[in-house]
PDB file of C-alpha atoms in Angstrom:
ATOM      1  CA  MET A   1      -0.197   0.434   0.258  1.00 60.00           C
ATOM      2  CA  GLU A   2       2.950   2.639   0.927  1.00 65.00           C
ATOM      3  CA  PHE A   3       4.256   1.785  -2.711  1.00 67.00           C
ATOM      4  CA  PHE A   4       1.218   3.639  -4.476  1.00 68.00           C
ATOM      5  CA  PHE A   5       1.458   6.845  -1.448  1.00 79.00           C
ATOM      6  CA  ASP A   6       4.151   8.023  -3.889  1.00 86.00           C
ATOM      7  CA  PRO A   7       3.189   9.586  -7.548  1.00 85.00           C
ATOM      8  CA  LEU A   8       6.299   8.861  -8.739  1.00 85.00           C
ATOM      9  CA  CYS A   9       5.873   4.575  -7.799  1.00 89.00           C
ATOM     10  CA  THR A  10       2.356   5.223  -9.193  1.00 88.00           C
ATOM     11  CA  PHE A  11       3.028   6.707 -12.551  1.00 87.00           C
ATOM     12  CA  VAL A  12       5.814   3.913 -13.096  1.00 89.00           C
ATOM     13  CA  ALA A  13       3.146   1.060 -11.855  1.00 89.00           C
ATOM     14  CA  CYS A  14       0.922   3.004 -14.512  1.00 87.00           C
ATOM     15  CA  SER A  15       3.022   2.977 -17.213  1.00 89.00           C
ATOM     16  CA  LEU A  16       4.174  -0.820 -16.779  1.00 90.00           C
ATOM     17  CA  LEU A  17       0.689  -1.781 -16.711  1.00 88.00           C
ATOM     18  CA  ALA A  18      -0.674   0.012 -19.390  1.00 88.00           C
ATOM     19  CA  ALA A  19       2.408  -0.770 -21.749  1.00 90.00           C
ATOM     20  CA  ALA A  20       0.997  -4.926 -20.910  1.00 90.00           C
ATOM     21  CA  ILE A  21      -2.492  -3.839 -22.006  1.00 88.00           C
ATOM     22  CA  TRP A  22      -1.370  -2.289 -24.930  1.00 80.00           C
ATOM     23  CA  LYS A  23       0.650  -5.067 -25.915  1.00 80.00           C
ATOM     24  CA  TRP A  24      -1.454  -8.108 -24.905  1.00 81.00           C
ATOM     25  CA  TRP A  25      -4.737  -6.733 -24.528  1.00 81.00           C
ATOM     26  CA  ARG A  26      -6.295  -3.487 -24.793  1.00 80.00           C
ATOM     27  CA  LYS A  27      -4.620  -0.672 -26.978  1.00 81.00           C
ATOM     28  CA  ARG A  28      -7.354   1.701 -26.043  1.00 85.00           C
ATOM     29  CA  VAL A  29      -7.158   0.387 -22.406  1.00 87.00           C
ATOM     30  CA  GLY A  30      -3.876   0.876 -21.989  1.00 85.00           C
ATOM     31  CA  VAL A  31      -4.099   4.654 -23.187  1.00 88.00           C
ATOM     32  CA  ILE A  32      -6.069   5.217 -20.072  1.00 91.00           C
ATOM     33  CA  VAL A  33      -3.858   3.424 -17.732  1.00 89.00           C
ATOM     34  CA  PHE A  34      -1.135   5.562 -18.502  1.00 90.00           C
ATOM     35  CA  CYS A  35      -2.796   9.264 -19.103  1.00 91.00           C
ATOM     36  CA  PHE A  36      -3.711   8.272 -15.453  1.00 91.00           C
ATOM     37  CA  GLY A  37      -0.838   7.891 -14.380  1.00 90.00           C
ATOM     38  CA  VAL A  38       0.132  10.886 -16.532  1.00 92.00           C
ATOM     39  CA  LEU A  39      -2.445  12.901 -14.401  1.00 93.00           C
ATOM     40  CA  TRP A  40      -1.466  11.569 -11.230  1.00 91.00           C
ATOM     41  CA  PHE A  41       2.021  12.720 -11.879  1.00 92.00           C
ATOM     42  CA  VAL A  42       1.177  15.966 -13.302  1.00 93.00           C
ATOM     43  CA  LEU A  43      -1.130  16.888 -10.227  1.00 92.00           C
ATOM     44  CA  PHE A  44       1.181  15.472  -6.927  1.00 92.00           C
ATOM     45  CA  VAL A  45       4.742  16.388  -8.516  1.00 92.00           C
ATOM     46  CA  ILE A  46       3.463  19.485 -10.439  1.00 92.00           C
ATOM     47  CA  THR A  47       0.663  21.357  -8.987  1.00 92.00           C
ATOM     48  CA  PRO A  48       1.037  22.938  -5.938  1.00 93.00           C
ATOM     49  CA  LEU A  49      -2.048  20.826  -5.082  1.00 94.00           C
ATOM     50  CA  PRO A  50      -0.052  18.635  -2.344  1.00 94.00           C
ATOM     51  CA  ILE A  51       1.289  21.587  -0.529  1.00 94.00           C
ATOM     52  CA  TRP A  52      -1.815  23.229  -0.430  1.00 95.00           C
ATOM     53  CA  LEU A  53      -3.559  20.131   0.680  1.00 95.00           C
ATOM     54  CA  CYS A  54      -0.735  19.370   3.288  1.00 95.00           C
ATOM     55  CA  ALA A  55      -0.526  23.092   4.614  1.00 94.00           C
ATOM     56  CA  CYS A  56      -4.657  22.667   5.549  1.00 94.00           C
ATOM     57  CA  TYR A  57      -4.159  19.313   7.609  1.00 94.00           C
ATOM     58  CA  GLU A  58      -1.188  20.417   9.156  1.00 94.00           C
ATOM     59  CA  ARG A  59      -2.738  23.610  10.748  1.00 93.00           C
ATOM     60  CA  SER A  60      -6.205  22.150  11.118  1.00 93.00           C
ATOM     61  CA  VAL A  61      -4.886  21.511  15.128  1.00 92.00           C
ATOM     62  CA  THR A  62      -4.365  24.725  17.319  1.00 88.00           C
ATOM     63  CA  ALA A  63      -0.978  24.553  19.323  1.00 90.00           C
ATOM     64  CA  TYR A  64      -0.517  25.266  22.518  1.00 90.00           C
ATOM     65  CA  PRO A  65       1.420  28.579  22.267  1.00 88.00           C
ATOM     66  CA  MET A  66       4.868  27.991  24.132  1.00 87.00           C
ATOM     67  CA  THR A  67       3.831  31.269  26.542  1.00 89.00           C
ATOM     68  CA  ASP A  68       0.454  29.810  27.556  1.00 88.00           C
ATOM     69  CA  PRO A  69       0.893  29.611  30.993  1.00 90.00           C
ATOM     70  CA  ARG A  70       0.654  26.126  31.355  1.00 91.00           C
ATOM     71  CA  MET A  71       3.834  25.508  30.156  1.00 91.00           C
ATOM     72  CA  LYS A  72       4.989  26.486  33.333  1.00 92.00           C
ATOM     73  CA  ASP A  73       3.834  23.543  35.252  1.00 91.00           C
ATOM     74  CA  ALA A  74       5.857  20.884  36.313  1.00 91.00           C
ATOM     75  CA  GLN A  75       2.841  18.969  37.103  1.00 93.00           C
ATOM     76  CA  ILE A  76       1.685  18.412  33.126  1.00 94.00           C
ATOM     77  CA  PRO A  77       4.486  16.027  31.377  1.00 94.00           C
ATOM     78  CA  VAL A  78       5.310  16.039  28.141  1.00 96.00           C
ATOM     79  CA  LEU A  79       5.170  12.967  25.353  1.00 96.00           C
ATOM     80  CA  SER A  80       7.278  13.010  22.800  1.00 95.00           C
ATOM     81  CA  LEU A  81       6.364  10.007  20.120  1.00 94.00           C
ATOM     82  CA  GLY A  82       8.871   8.590  18.219  1.00 88.00           C
ATOM     83  CA  GLY A  83      10.125   9.336  14.951  1.00 86.00           C
ATOM     84  CA  GLY A  84      12.505   6.851  14.080  1.00 84.00           C
ATOM     85  CA  ILE A  85      15.913   5.736  14.717  1.00 84.00           C
ATOM     86  CA  SER A  86      18.920   4.177  13.020  1.00 81.00           C
ATOM     87  CA  ASP A  87      20.958   1.497  14.843  1.00 78.00           C
ATOM     88  CA  ASP A  88      24.469   2.190  13.193  1.00 80.00           C
ATOM     89  CA  PRO A  89      26.645   1.704  15.965  1.00 80.00           C
ATOM     90  CA  HIS A  90      29.366   4.352  14.814  1.00 85.00           C
ATOM     91  CA  LEU A  91      26.717   7.529  15.676  1.00 85.00           C
ATOM     92  CA  VAL A  92      26.141   8.888  19.098  1.00 83.00           C
ATOM     93  CA  ASP A  93      22.942   9.018  20.154  1.00 80.00           C
ATOM     94  CA  SER A  94      22.051  12.355  18.651  1.00 81.00           C
ATOM     95  CA  ASP A  95      22.815  11.613  15.419  1.00 84.00           C
ATOM     96  CA  ARG A  96      21.191   8.170  15.445  1.00 87.00           C
ATOM     97  CA  LEU A  97      17.781  10.081  15.326  1.00 88.00           C
ATOM     98  CA  THR A  98      16.029  10.888  12.702  1.00 89.00           C
ATOM     99  CA  PRO A  99      14.492  14.293  11.731  1.00 91.00           C
ATOM    100  CA  ALA A 100      11.416  13.879  12.927  1.00 91.00           C
ATOM    101  CA  SER A 101      12.794  12.744  16.087  1.00 91.00           C
ATOM    102  CA  ARG A 102      15.868  15.139  16.353  1.00 93.00           C
ATOM    103  CA  ALA A 103      12.711  17.899  15.713  1.00 94.00           C
ATOM    104  CA  ARG A 104       9.854  16.442  18.462  1.00 95.00           C
ATOM    105  CA  LEU A 105      13.048  16.004  20.748  1.00 94.00           C
ATOM    106  CA  ILE A 106      14.338  19.689  20.632  1.00 94.00           C
ATOM    107  CA  ARG A 107      10.919  20.621  21.113  1.00 95.00           C
ATOM    108  CA  SER A 108      10.519  18.343  24.099  1.00 95.00           C
ATOM    109  CA  VAL A 109      13.418  19.694  25.760  1.00 95.00           C
ATOM    110  CA  SER A 110      12.210  23.312  25.026  1.00 94.00           C
ATOM    111  CA  ILE A 111       8.783  22.820  26.735  1.00 95.00           C
ATOM    112  CA  TYR A 112      10.911  20.603  29.840  1.00 94.00           C
ATOM    113  CA  ARG A 113      13.126  24.107  30.298  1.00 93.00           C
ATOM    114  CA  LEU A 114      10.245  26.016  30.719  1.00 94.00           C
ATOM    115  CA  ALA A 115       9.284  24.222  34.333  1.00 91.00           C
ATOM    116  CA  PRO A 116      12.053  22.377  35.952  1.00 84.00           C
ATOM    117  CA  GLY A 117      11.151  18.976  37.307  1.00 90.00           C
ATOM    118  CA  ARG A 118       9.216  18.706  34.466  1.00 93.00           C
ATOM    119  CA  LYS A 119       8.530  15.139  33.457  1.00 94.00           C
ATOM    120  CA  ILE A 120       9.285  13.931  29.813  1.00 95.00           C
ATOM    121  CA  ILE A 121       8.136  10.762  28.132  1.00 95.00           C
ATOM    122  CA  PHE A 122       9.939   8.804  25.157  1.00 94.00           C
ATOM    123  CA  SER A 123       7.681   6.631  23.610  1.00 91.00           C
ATOM    124  CA  GLY A 124       8.475   4.291  19.992  1.00 82.00           C
ATOM    125  CA  SER A 125      10.032   1.066  19.262  1.00 79.00           C
ATOM    126  CA  SER A 126      11.399   0.254  16.046  1.00 72.00           C
ATOM    127  CA  THR A 127      10.482  -2.218  13.586  1.00 68.00           C
ATOM    128  CA  PHE A 128      13.820  -1.631  11.392  1.00 66.00           C
ATOM    129  CA  ALA A 129      16.399  -1.452  14.108  1.00 64.00           C
ATOM    130  CA  ALA A 130      17.819  -3.308  16.916  1.00 68.00           C
ATOM    131  CA  LEU A 131      17.528  -0.196  19.706  1.00 75.00           C
ATOM    132  CA  ASP A 132      14.616   0.833  21.034  1.00 82.00           C
ATOM    133  CA  ASN A 133      13.280   4.681  19.913  1.00 85.00           C
ATOM    134  CA  ALA A 134      12.701   5.418  23.253  1.00 88.00           C
ATOM    135  CA  ASP A 135      15.801   4.403  24.970  1.00 88.00           C
ATOM    136  CA  VAL A 136      17.796   6.538  21.956  1.00 89.00           C
ATOM    137  CA  THR A 137      15.838   9.537  22.314  1.00 92.00           C
ATOM    138  CA  ALA A 138      16.063   9.352  26.473  1.00 91.00           C
ATOM    139  CA  GLN A 139      19.532   9.168  26.277  1.00 91.00           C
ATOM    140  CA  ALA A 140      19.575  12.042  23.305  1.00 92.00           C
ATOM    141  CA  ALA A 141      17.849  13.710  25.851  1.00 92.00           C
ATOM    142  CA  LEU A 142      20.530  13.322  28.497  1.00 92.00           C
ATOM    143  CA  ASP A 143      23.222  14.262  26.681  1.00 90.00           C
ATOM    144  CA  VAL A 144      21.542  18.141  25.762  1.00 89.00           C
ATOM    145  CA  GLY A 145      21.630  18.466  29.743  1.00 89.00           C
ATOM    146  CA  VAL A 146      17.893  16.812  30.536  1.00 92.00           C
ATOM    147  CA  ASP A 147      18.215  15.094  34.449  1.00 92.00           C
ATOM    148  CA  PRO A 148      17.809  11.378  34.445  1.00 93.00           C
ATOM    149  CA  ALA A 149      15.535  11.500  36.621  1.00 93.00           C
ATOM    150  CA  ASP A 150      12.746  13.506  34.586  1.00 93.00           C
ATOM    151  CA  THR A 151      12.993  11.143  31.752  1.00 94.00           C
ATOM    152  CA  LEU A 152      10.275   7.852  31.746  1.00 93.00           C
ATOM    153  CA  LYS A 153       9.914   5.595  28.733  1.00 92.00           C
ATOM    154  CA  LEU A 154       6.891   4.031  26.822  1.00 90.00           C
ATOM    155  CA  LYS A 155       8.882   1.224  25.062  1.00 86.00           C
ATOM    156  CA  HIS A 156       7.391  -2.204  23.050  1.00 84.00           C
ATOM    157  CA  CYS A 157       5.023   0.283  21.465  1.00 84.00           C
ATOM    158  CA  TYR A 158       5.266   0.256  17.867  1.00 86.00           C
ATOM    159  CA  THR A 159       2.285   2.683  16.496  1.00 88.00           C
ATOM    160  CA  THR A 160       0.665   5.515  17.499  1.00 90.00           C
ATOM    161  CA  ARG A 161      -2.848   3.895  18.653  1.00 90.00           C
ATOM    162  CA  GLU A 162      -0.229   1.417  21.200  1.00 90.00           C
ATOM    163  CA  GLU A 163       2.041   4.299  22.196  1.00 92.00           C
ATOM    164  CA  ALA A 164      -1.983   5.831  23.553  1.00 92.00           C
ATOM    165  CA  ARG A 165      -3.170   2.445  25.054  1.00 92.00           C
ATOM    166  CA  GLU A 166       0.566   2.164  26.868  1.00 92.00           C
ATOM    167  CA  PHE A 167       0.014   5.769  27.784  1.00 93.00           C
ATOM    168  CA  ALA A 168      -3.560   5.304  29.546  1.00 93.00           C
ATOM    169  CA  LYS A 169      -2.071   2.325  31.301  1.00 93.00           C
ATOM    170  CA  ARG A 170       0.815   3.735  33.270  1.00 92.00           C
ATOM    171  CA  PHE A 171      -0.511   7.380  33.432  1.00 91.00           C
ATOM    172  CA  GLY A 172      -4.463   7.458  33.511  1.00 89.00           C
ATOM    173  CA  LYS A 173      -5.922  10.378  32.334  1.00 89.00           C
ATOM    174  CA  ARG A 174      -4.039  13.474  33.392  1.00 90.00           C
ATOM    175  CA  PRO A 175      -3.407  16.362  30.717  1.00 94.00           C
ATOM    176  CA  PHE A 176       0.365  16.020  28.916  1.00 95.00           C
ATOM    177  CA  PHE A 177       1.440  17.980  26.318  1.00 96.00           C
ATOM    178  CA  LEU A 178       1.515  15.853  23.375  1.00 96.00           C
ATOM    179  CA  VAL A 179       4.583  17.010  20.794  1.00 96.00           C
ATOM    180  CA  THR A 180       4.724  15.206  17.150  1.00 96.00           C
ATOM    181  CA  ASP A 181       4.963  16.243  13.761  1.00 95.00           C
ATOM    182  CA  ALA A 182       2.398  18.585  12.697  1.00 95.00           C
ATOM    183  CA  ILE A 183       1.507  15.925   9.716  1.00 95.00           C
ATOM    184  CA  HIS A 184       0.828  12.969  12.424  1.00 95.00           C
ATOM    185  CA  MET A 185      -0.893  15.341  15.114  1.00 95.00           C
ATOM    186  CA  PRO A 186      -4.477  14.967  13.838  1.00 94.00           C
ATOM    187  CA  ARG A 187      -3.561  10.826  13.748  1.00 93.00           C
ATOM    188  CA  ALA A 188      -2.453  11.057  16.778  1.00 94.00           C
ATOM    189  CA  LEU A 189      -4.779  13.286  18.928  1.00 95.00           C
ATOM    190  CA  GLN A 190      -7.650  10.905  17.154  1.00 93.00           C
ATOM    191  CA  SER A 191      -5.826   8.038  18.959  1.00 92.00           C
ATOM    192  CA  PHE A 192      -5.308   9.620  22.663  1.00 94.00           C
ATOM    193  CA  ARG A 193      -8.705  11.424  22.708  1.00 93.00           C
ATOM    194  CA  ALA A 194     -10.734   8.086  21.513  1.00 92.00           C
ATOM    195  CA  LEU A 195      -9.295   6.283  25.204  1.00 92.00           C
ATOM    196  CA  GLY A 196     -10.743  10.017  27.075  1.00 93.00           C
ATOM    197  CA  LEU A 197      -7.650  11.433  27.392  1.00 94.00           C
ATOM    198  CA  LYS A 198      -6.590  14.534  27.446  1.00 93.00           C
ATOM    199  CA  PRO A 199      -3.656  15.773  25.038  1.00 95.00           C
ATOM    200  CA  MET A 200      -2.366  19.312  24.309  1.00 95.00           C
ATOM    201  CA  PRO A 201      -1.034  19.826  21.330  1.00 96.00           C
ATOM    202  CA  VAL A 202       2.038  20.888  20.176  1.00 96.00           C
ATOM    203  CA  PRO A 203       2.921  20.471  16.850  1.00 95.00           C
ATOM    204  CA  CYS A 204       6.251  20.613  15.516  1.00 94.00           C
ATOM    205  CA  ASN A 205       8.490  19.537  12.129  1.00 93.00           C
ATOM    206  CA  TYR A 206       5.728  21.207   9.562  1.00 94.00           C
ATOM    207  CA  LEU A 207       6.244  20.170   6.332  1.00 93.00           C
ATOM    208  CA  VAL A 208       5.056  23.693   4.851  1.00 90.00           C
ATOM    209  CA  GLN A 209       6.487  26.565   6.003  1.00 88.00           C
ATOM    210  CA  PHE A 210       5.781  30.393   4.321  1.00 85.00           C
ATOM    211  CA  GLY A 211       7.688  33.184   5.048  1.00 78.00           C
ATOM    212  CA  GLN A 212       7.528  36.802   3.255  1.00 70.00           C
ATOM    213  CA  LYS A 213      10.182  36.217   0.880  1.00 73.00           C
ATOM    214  CA  SER A 214       8.687  32.213  -0.229  1.00 76.00           C
ATOM    215  CA  ASN A 215       5.748  30.908  -1.636  1.00 79.00           C
ATOM    216  CA  PRO A 216       5.623  27.066  -1.652  1.00 82.00           C
ATOM    217  CA  TYR A 217       3.021  27.511  -3.958  1.00 85.00           C
ATOM    218  CA  HIS A 218       4.645  26.871  -7.133  1.00 86.00           C
ATOM    219  CA  TRP A 219       3.928  24.948 -10.880  1.00 89.00           C
ATOM    220  CA  LYS A 220       7.604  23.539 -10.791  1.00 89.00           C
ATOM    221  CA  PRO A 221       7.983  19.933 -10.628  1.00 88.00           C
ATOM    222  CA  ASP A 222       9.410  18.811  -7.285  1.00 89.00           C
ATOM    223  CA  PHE A 223      10.154  15.706  -5.914  1.00 88.00           C
ATOM    224  CA  ALA A 224       9.524  16.949  -1.905  1.00 90.00           C
ATOM    225  CA  LYS A 225       5.843  17.598  -3.850  1.00 92.00           C
ATOM    226  CA  ALA A 226       6.438  13.842  -4.128  1.00 91.00           C
ATOM    227  CA  MET A 227       6.796  13.299  -0.344  1.00 92.00           C
ATOM    228  CA  VAL A 228       4.171  15.522   1.460  1.00 93.00           C
ATOM    229  CA  THR A 229       2.235  13.365  -0.495  1.00 93.00           C
ATOM    230  CA  LYS A 230       3.202  10.158  -0.095  1.00 92.00           C
ATOM    231  CA  ARG A 231       3.354  11.753   3.880  1.00 92.00           C
ATOM    232  CA  LEU A 232      -0.049  12.973   3.737  1.00 93.00           C
ATOM    233  CA  PHE A 233      -1.652   9.734   2.086  1.00 91.00           C
ATOM    234  CA  HIS A 234      -0.261   7.511   4.550  1.00 90.00           C
ATOM    235  CA  GLU A 235      -1.988   9.830   7.061  1.00 91.00           C
ATOM    236  CA  TYR A 236      -5.046  10.165   5.407  1.00 91.00           C
ATOM    237  CA  ALA A 237      -5.374   6.132   5.105  1.00 89.00           C
ATOM    238  CA  GLY A 238      -4.041   5.954   9.456  1.00 87.00           C
ATOM    239  CA  THR A 239      -6.879   7.595  10.026  1.00 86.00           C
ATOM    240  CA  LEU A 240      -9.526   6.491   8.165  1.00 87.00           C
ATOM    241  CA  TYR A 241      -8.514   2.699   9.456  1.00 81.00           C
ATOM    242  CA  TYR A 242      -8.200   4.188  13.362  1.00 80.00           C
ATOM    243  CA  LYS A 243     -11.910   5.518  12.510  1.00 78.00           C
ATOM    244  CA  TRP A 244     -12.377   1.384  11.051  1.00 80.00           C
ATOM    245  CA  ARG A 245     -11.492   0.059  13.601  1.00 70.00           C
ATOM    246  CA  GLN A 246     -13.045   2.117  16.817  1.00 65.00           C
TER     247      GLN A 246
END
């Protein structure tokens, strides 16, 4: 399924399928399949459509600002969801973090420093690495000055729903700051609120960023648009699946 979330892979698949249909079945159907692949490529690699969709999705959640008075309440913990790691033995812990995990760590530590003694909870395990996401991220937090007594871990969680269930088991329904990528935040909130939990969203690592001198809505071919499309479709599919399983 992930293969078809990438518009480049979809275009290649449609082209190969169209060629096979053209040669061994019906030429007209082959042309239709090829045209569909081209249309898909144009929509999600050339037009600004994926950027607009992603911007709307990322900003569908109202974030708690760093100036909110509750940011200084040490009784409200921070939950930093796992964002992926590498288990390369030649790297230090901070370099083992993916860009998503690093962004989540930075935001979590920023909140932590507003209230001494606040707990930071690191979650997540890795399907493709020998180390736990929670262990590596927690160690990276210690390297930047977080007190070991203030770090907690939710291990053996491979999905957002599992992270939500494990948090509910260990910490109950107390309010907490939830830190994850902006594009992942809507699905994460859905998972935690479905269990009656009270997450306070603090998104980070926005894929679409606006500036006074930059306009992300352009019509130039850009493989970054393909990456945005893949992430966006992954979240759409995950949200629909969670709703179906509720």
